[in-house]
């Protein structure tokens, strides 16, 4: 299942906001950034639970994590690409993918 999630997991996006006191990001961008941040947090929780309970974790949970962990990085790349394209349709597509992955991660976390 690829090991534990940590600071060097490679999921982070390269488009972090580096603004000053005023946050002038569009609302849709904030929403996508927050959604991906939630995915990263869920991924970290699942990875830590599996890392701490690796002997106790069931084969099904380990297999699910093995499939989901790479998706976090894939979705991050999609978010980054779509943010560059930044059309309404692109944002909707990314929100759908993020929502599906979020549901899968929450379901796995809740099983652990």
Short mmCIF file of N, CA and C in Angstrom, two decimals:
data_model
loop_
_atom_site.label_atom_id
_atom_site.label_comp_id
_atom_site.label_asym_id
_atom_site.label_seq_id
_atom_site.Cartn_x
_atom_site.Cartn_y
_atom_site.Cartn_z
N UNK A 1 0.80 -1.21 0.00
CA UNK A 1 0.00 0.00 0.00
C UNK A 1 0.82 1.24 0.00
N UNK A 2 2.09 1.14 -0.33
CA UNK A 2 2.91 2.30 -0.60
C UNK A 2 3.46 3.02 0.60
N UNK A 3 3.23 2.54 1.79
CA UNK A 3 3.80 3.20 2.97
C UNK A 3 2.92 4.28 3.52
N UNK A 4 3.47 4.97 4.49
CA UNK A 4 2.70 6.00 5.17
C UNK A 4 2.68 7.30 4.38
N UNK A 5 1.67 8.09 4.66
CA UNK A 5 1.58 9.42 4.08
C UNK A 5 2.32 10.36 5.00
N UNK A 6 3.03 11.26 4.44
CA UNK A 6 3.72 12.22 5.28
C UNK A 6 3.98 13.49 4.52
N UNK A 7 4.82 14.32 5.08
CA UNK A 7 5.11 15.59 4.45
C UNK A 7 5.68 15.43 3.05
N UNK A 8 6.36 14.32 2.79
CA UNK A 8 6.96 14.12 1.49
C UNK A 8 6.14 13.25 0.58
N UNK A 9 4.82 13.30 0.71
CA UNK A 9 3.97 12.41 -0.06
C UNK A 9 3.81 12.82 -1.51
N UNK A 10 4.22 14.03 -1.87
CA UNK A 10 4.13 14.45 -3.25
C UNK A 10 2.74 14.82 -3.71
N UNK A 11 1.78 14.93 -2.80
CA UNK A 11 0.42 15.25 -3.21
C UNK A 11 0.20 16.73 -3.38
N UNK A 12 1.03 17.55 -2.73
CA UNK A 12 0.80 18.99 -2.73
C UNK A 12 0.79 19.57 -4.13
N UNK A 13 0.03 20.62 -4.28
CA UNK A 13 -0.08 21.27 -5.56
C UNK A 13 0.92 22.39 -5.64
N UNK A 14 1.39 22.68 -6.81
CA UNK A 14 2.38 23.72 -7.00
C UNK A 14 1.78 25.10 -7.20
N UNK A 15 0.52 25.27 -6.85
CA UNK A 15 -0.13 26.54 -7.10
C UNK A 15 -0.61 27.20 -5.82
N UNK A 16 0.12 27.02 -4.75
CA UNK A 16 -0.26 27.65 -3.49
C UNK A 16 -0.32 29.16 -3.63
N UNK A 17 -1.21 29.78 -2.92
CA UNK A 17 -1.41 31.22 -3.02
C UNK A 17 -0.34 31.94 -2.24
N UNK A 18 0.31 32.89 -2.86
CA UNK A 18 1.41 33.61 -2.22
C UNK A 18 1.09 35.10 -2.15
N UNK A 19 -0.17 35.41 -1.92
CA UNK A 19 -0.59 36.81 -1.88
C UNK A 19 -0.26 37.47 -0.56
N UNK A 20 -0.55 38.74 -0.48
CA UNK A 20 -0.30 39.50 0.74
C UNK A 20 -1.48 39.39 1.68
N UNK A 21 -1.80 40.50 2.34
CA UNK A 21 -2.87 40.52 3.33
C UNK A 21 -4.24 40.27 2.68
N UNK A 22 -4.42 40.72 1.47
CA UNK A 22 -5.70 40.60 0.78
C UNK A 22 -5.71 39.32 -0.04
N UNK A 23 -6.71 38.49 0.16
CA UNK A 23 -6.85 37.25 -0.60
C UNK A 23 -7.79 37.52 -1.76
N UNK A 24 -7.23 37.65 -2.95
CA UNK A 24 -8.03 38.02 -4.12
C UNK A 24 -8.31 36.82 -5.02
N UNK A 25 -8.15 35.62 -4.51
CA UNK A 25 -8.43 34.45 -5.32
C UNK A 25 -9.93 34.38 -5.61
N UNK A 26 -10.30 33.95 -6.81
CA UNK A 26 -11.72 33.77 -7.10
C UNK A 26 -12.31 32.68 -6.20
N UNK A 27 -13.61 32.77 -5.97
CA UNK A 27 -14.29 31.81 -5.08
C UNK A 27 -14.14 30.38 -5.57
N UNK A 28 -14.22 30.15 -6.89
CA UNK A 28 -14.10 28.78 -7.40
C UNK A 28 -12.72 28.21 -7.13
N UNK A 29 -11.69 29.07 -7.20
CA UNK A 29 -10.33 28.60 -6.93
C UNK A 29 -10.18 28.24 -5.46
N UNK A 30 -10.70 29.08 -4.58
CA UNK A 30 -10.65 28.79 -3.15
C UNK A 30 -11.33 27.46 -2.86
N UNK A 31 -12.50 27.27 -3.49
CA UNK A 31 -13.26 26.03 -3.26
C UNK A 31 -12.45 24.80 -3.69
N UNK A 32 -11.81 24.86 -4.86
CA UNK A 32 -11.01 23.72 -5.31
C UNK A 32 -9.80 23.49 -4.41
N UNK A 33 -9.14 24.57 -4.00
CA UNK A 33 -7.99 24.43 -3.11
C UNK A 33 -8.41 23.82 -1.78
N UNK A 34 -9.55 24.27 -1.25
CA UNK A 34 -10.03 23.72 0.01
C UNK A 34 -10.44 22.26 -0.14
N UNK A 35 -11.07 21.93 -1.26
CA UNK A 35 -11.46 20.54 -1.51
C UNK A 35 -10.25 19.63 -1.58
N UNK A 36 -9.21 20.08 -2.29
CA UNK A 36 -8.01 19.25 -2.39
C UNK A 36 -7.30 19.17 -1.04
N UNK A 37 -7.30 20.24 -0.28
CA UNK A 37 -6.69 20.21 1.06
C UNK A 37 -7.40 19.18 1.93
N UNK A 38 -8.73 19.09 1.78
CA UNK A 38 -9.48 18.08 2.53
C UNK A 38 -9.08 16.68 2.09
N UNK A 39 -8.90 16.47 0.78
CA UNK A 39 -8.46 15.16 0.29
C UNK A 39 -7.10 14.80 0.86
N UNK A 40 -6.18 15.77 0.88
CA UNK A 40 -4.86 15.50 1.45
C UNK A 40 -4.97 15.11 2.92
N UNK A 41 -5.81 15.82 3.67
CA UNK A 41 -5.98 15.51 5.09
C UNK A 41 -6.58 14.12 5.28
N UNK A 42 -7.58 13.79 4.48
CA UNK A 42 -8.18 12.45 4.57
C UNK A 42 -7.15 11.37 4.23
N UNK A 43 -6.37 11.62 3.18
CA UNK A 43 -5.33 10.67 2.79
C UNK A 43 -4.32 10.47 3.90
N UNK A 44 -3.95 11.56 4.55
CA UNK A 44 -2.99 11.47 5.65
C UNK A 44 -3.58 10.66 6.81
N UNK A 45 -4.86 10.92 7.13
CA UNK A 45 -5.52 10.17 8.21
C UNK A 45 -5.54 8.68 7.91
N UNK A 46 -5.93 8.33 6.70
CA UNK A 46 -5.99 6.92 6.32
C UNK A 46 -4.60 6.30 6.36
N UNK A 47 -3.62 6.99 5.79
CA UNK A 47 -2.25 6.48 5.79
C UNK A 47 -1.71 6.28 7.19
N UNK A 48 -2.00 7.23 8.09
CA UNK A 48 -1.53 7.10 9.48
C UNK A 48 -2.24 5.95 10.19
N UNK A 49 -3.55 5.80 9.95
CA UNK A 49 -4.27 4.69 10.58
C UNK A 49 -3.73 3.35 10.10
N UNK A 50 -3.50 3.24 8.81
CA UNK A 50 -2.96 1.99 8.28
C UNK A 50 -1.52 1.78 8.72
N UNK A 51 -0.74 2.85 8.80
CA UNK A 51 0.65 2.73 9.24
C UNK A 51 0.74 2.30 10.69
N UNK A 52 -0.14 2.85 11.52
CA UNK A 52 -0.12 2.53 12.94
C UNK A 52 -0.74 1.18 13.26
N UNK A 53 -1.61 0.72 12.38
CA UNK A 53 -2.31 -0.53 12.64
C UNK A 53 -2.09 -1.51 11.49
N UNK A 54 -0.93 -1.45 10.88
CA UNK A 54 -0.67 -2.25 9.69
C UNK A 54 -0.90 -3.74 9.92
N UNK A 55 -0.55 -4.23 11.11
CA UNK A 55 -0.74 -5.65 11.40
C UNK A 55 -2.21 -5.99 11.57
N UNK A 56 -2.97 -5.01 12.09
CA UNK A 56 -4.39 -5.25 12.36
C UNK A 56 -5.29 -4.92 11.18
N UNK A 57 -4.80 -4.09 10.26
CA UNK A 57 -5.61 -3.68 9.12
C UNK A 57 -5.90 -4.88 8.23
N UNK A 58 -7.13 -4.97 7.79
CA UNK A 58 -7.52 -6.08 6.94
C UNK A 58 -6.95 -5.94 5.53
N UNK A 59 -6.91 -7.07 4.87
CA UNK A 59 -6.40 -7.09 3.49
C UNK A 59 -7.22 -6.16 2.60
N UNK A 60 -8.53 -6.15 2.81
CA UNK A 60 -9.41 -5.30 2.00
C UNK A 60 -9.06 -3.82 2.16
N UNK A 61 -8.80 -3.39 3.39
CA UNK A 61 -8.45 -1.99 3.65
C UNK A 61 -7.10 -1.65 3.02
N UNK A 62 -6.13 -2.54 3.15
CA UNK A 62 -4.82 -2.30 2.56
C UNK A 62 -4.92 -2.21 1.04
N UNK A 63 -5.71 -3.08 0.44
CA UNK A 63 -5.89 -3.08 -1.00
C UNK A 63 -6.59 -1.80 -1.46
N UNK A 64 -7.61 -1.38 -0.71
CA UNK A 64 -8.31 -0.14 -1.05
C UNK A 64 -7.35 1.04 -0.99
N UNK A 65 -6.52 1.09 0.04
CA UNK A 65 -5.55 2.19 0.16
C UNK A 65 -4.52 2.15 -0.96
N UNK A 66 -4.09 0.96 -1.32
CA UNK A 66 -3.13 0.82 -2.41
C UNK A 66 -3.68 1.42 -3.70
N UNK A 67 -4.99 1.31 -3.91
CA UNK A 67 -5.62 1.87 -5.10
C UNK A 67 -5.90 3.37 -4.96
N UNK A 68 -6.27 3.80 -3.76
CA UNK A 68 -6.66 5.20 -3.56
C UNK A 68 -5.48 6.15 -3.42
N UNK A 69 -4.40 5.70 -2.78
CA UNK A 69 -3.28 6.61 -2.52
C UNK A 69 -2.76 7.27 -3.80
N UNK A 70 -2.51 6.54 -4.88
CA UNK A 70 -2.02 7.20 -6.09
C UNK A 70 -3.04 8.16 -6.69
N UNK A 71 -4.32 7.91 -6.46
CA UNK A 71 -5.37 8.78 -7.01
C UNK A 71 -5.28 10.19 -6.44
N UNK A 72 -4.78 10.32 -5.21
CA UNK A 72 -4.67 11.65 -4.61
C UNK A 72 -3.74 12.52 -5.46
N UNK A 73 -2.60 11.99 -5.83
CA UNK A 73 -1.68 12.72 -6.68
C UNK A 73 -2.24 12.96 -8.07
N UNK A 74 -2.95 11.96 -8.61
CA UNK A 74 -3.55 12.12 -9.94
C UNK A 74 -4.59 13.23 -9.93
N UNK A 75 -5.43 13.25 -8.89
CA UNK A 75 -6.45 14.29 -8.79
C UNK A 75 -5.79 15.65 -8.60
N UNK A 76 -4.72 15.69 -7.83
CA UNK A 76 -3.98 16.94 -7.65
C UNK A 76 -3.48 17.48 -8.98
N UNK A 77 -2.98 16.59 -9.82
CA UNK A 77 -2.50 17.02 -11.14
C UNK A 77 -3.66 17.52 -12.00
N UNK A 78 -4.81 16.86 -11.91
CA UNK A 78 -5.99 17.31 -12.65
C UNK A 78 -6.44 18.68 -12.17
N UNK A 79 -6.46 18.87 -10.86
CA UNK A 79 -6.86 20.16 -10.30
C UNK A 79 -5.93 21.25 -10.82
N UNK A 80 -4.64 20.99 -10.78
CA UNK A 80 -3.67 21.99 -11.22
C UNK A 80 -3.87 22.33 -12.70
N UNK A 81 -4.06 21.32 -13.53
CA UNK A 81 -4.27 21.54 -14.95
C UNK A 81 -5.56 22.33 -15.19
N UNK A 82 -6.62 21.92 -14.54
CA UNK A 82 -7.90 22.59 -14.73
C UNK A 82 -7.87 24.02 -14.23
N UNK A 83 -7.11 24.27 -13.17
CA UNK A 83 -7.01 25.64 -12.68
C UNK A 83 -6.34 26.53 -13.72
N UNK A 84 -5.41 25.98 -14.46
CA UNK A 84 -4.78 26.76 -15.52
C UNK A 84 -5.77 27.04 -16.64
N UNK A 85 -6.62 26.06 -16.94
CA UNK A 85 -7.63 26.23 -17.99
C UNK A 85 -8.80 27.09 -17.49
N UNK A 86 -9.15 26.90 -16.24
CA UNK A 86 -10.09 27.72 -15.49
C UNK A 86 -11.38 28.08 -16.21
N UNK A 87 -12.03 27.12 -16.78
CA UNK A 87 -13.36 27.37 -17.32
C UNK A 87 -14.38 26.80 -16.37
N UNK A 88 -15.59 27.27 -16.46
CA UNK A 88 -16.65 26.76 -15.59
C UNK A 88 -16.84 25.26 -15.72
N UNK A 89 -16.80 24.77 -16.95
CA UNK A 89 -16.97 23.33 -17.18
C UNK A 89 -15.82 22.54 -16.57
N UNK A 90 -14.61 23.04 -16.71
CA UNK A 90 -13.44 22.37 -16.15
C UNK A 90 -13.55 22.29 -14.64
N UNK A 91 -13.97 23.36 -14.02
CA UNK A 91 -14.12 23.39 -12.56
C UNK A 91 -15.16 22.36 -12.13
N UNK A 92 -16.28 22.27 -12.83
CA UNK A 92 -17.31 21.28 -12.50
C UNK A 92 -16.77 19.86 -12.62
N UNK A 93 -15.97 19.60 -13.65
CA UNK A 93 -15.40 18.26 -13.83
C UNK A 93 -14.48 17.91 -12.67
N UNK A 94 -13.65 18.86 -12.28
CA UNK A 94 -12.72 18.61 -11.17
C UNK A 94 -13.49 18.42 -9.87
N UNK A 95 -14.50 19.22 -9.64
CA UNK A 95 -15.28 19.08 -8.41
C UNK A 95 -15.91 17.69 -8.33
N UNK A 96 -16.35 17.15 -9.46
CA UNK A 96 -16.93 15.81 -9.48
C UNK A 96 -15.88 14.77 -9.10
N UNK A 97 -14.69 14.85 -9.70
CA UNK A 97 -13.62 13.89 -9.42
C UNK A 97 -13.18 14.00 -7.96
N UNK A 98 -13.03 15.23 -7.47
CA UNK A 98 -12.65 15.44 -6.07
C UNK A 98 -13.71 14.84 -5.14
N UNK A 99 -14.98 15.07 -5.46
CA UNK A 99 -16.06 14.54 -4.63
C UNK A 99 -16.07 13.02 -4.58
N UNK A 100 -15.82 12.38 -5.72
CA UNK A 100 -15.79 10.92 -5.76
C UNK A 100 -14.64 10.37 -4.93
N UNK A 101 -13.47 10.97 -5.06
CA UNK A 101 -12.32 10.51 -4.29
C UNK A 101 -12.53 10.78 -2.80
N UNK A 102 -13.11 11.93 -2.47
CA UNK A 102 -13.39 12.25 -1.07
C UNK A 102 -14.30 11.18 -0.46
N UNK A 103 -15.35 10.80 -1.19
CA UNK A 103 -16.27 9.77 -0.68
C UNK A 103 -15.56 8.44 -0.45
N UNK A 104 -14.69 8.06 -1.38
CA UNK A 104 -13.96 6.80 -1.24
C UNK A 104 -13.01 6.84 -0.04
N UNK A 105 -12.31 7.96 0.14
CA UNK A 105 -11.39 8.08 1.27
C UNK A 105 -12.14 8.08 2.60
N UNK A 106 -13.26 8.78 2.67
CA UNK A 106 -14.05 8.81 3.90
C UNK A 106 -14.56 7.40 4.23
N UNK A 107 -15.03 6.70 3.22
CA UNK A 107 -15.53 5.34 3.46
C UNK A 107 -14.42 4.44 3.98
N UNK A 108 -13.24 4.53 3.41
CA UNK A 108 -12.12 3.72 3.87
C UNK A 108 -11.71 4.13 5.28
N UNK A 109 -11.60 5.43 5.54
CA UNK A 109 -11.23 5.92 6.87
C UNK A 109 -12.22 5.40 7.92
N UNK A 110 -13.50 5.44 7.59
CA UNK A 110 -14.52 5.02 8.54
C UNK A 110 -14.51 3.51 8.81
N UNK A 111 -13.97 2.74 7.86
CA UNK A 111 -13.85 1.29 8.05
C UNK A 111 -12.70 0.94 9.00
N UNK A 112 -11.73 1.84 9.11
CA UNK A 112 -10.53 1.55 9.90
C UNK A 112 -10.79 1.77 11.38
#
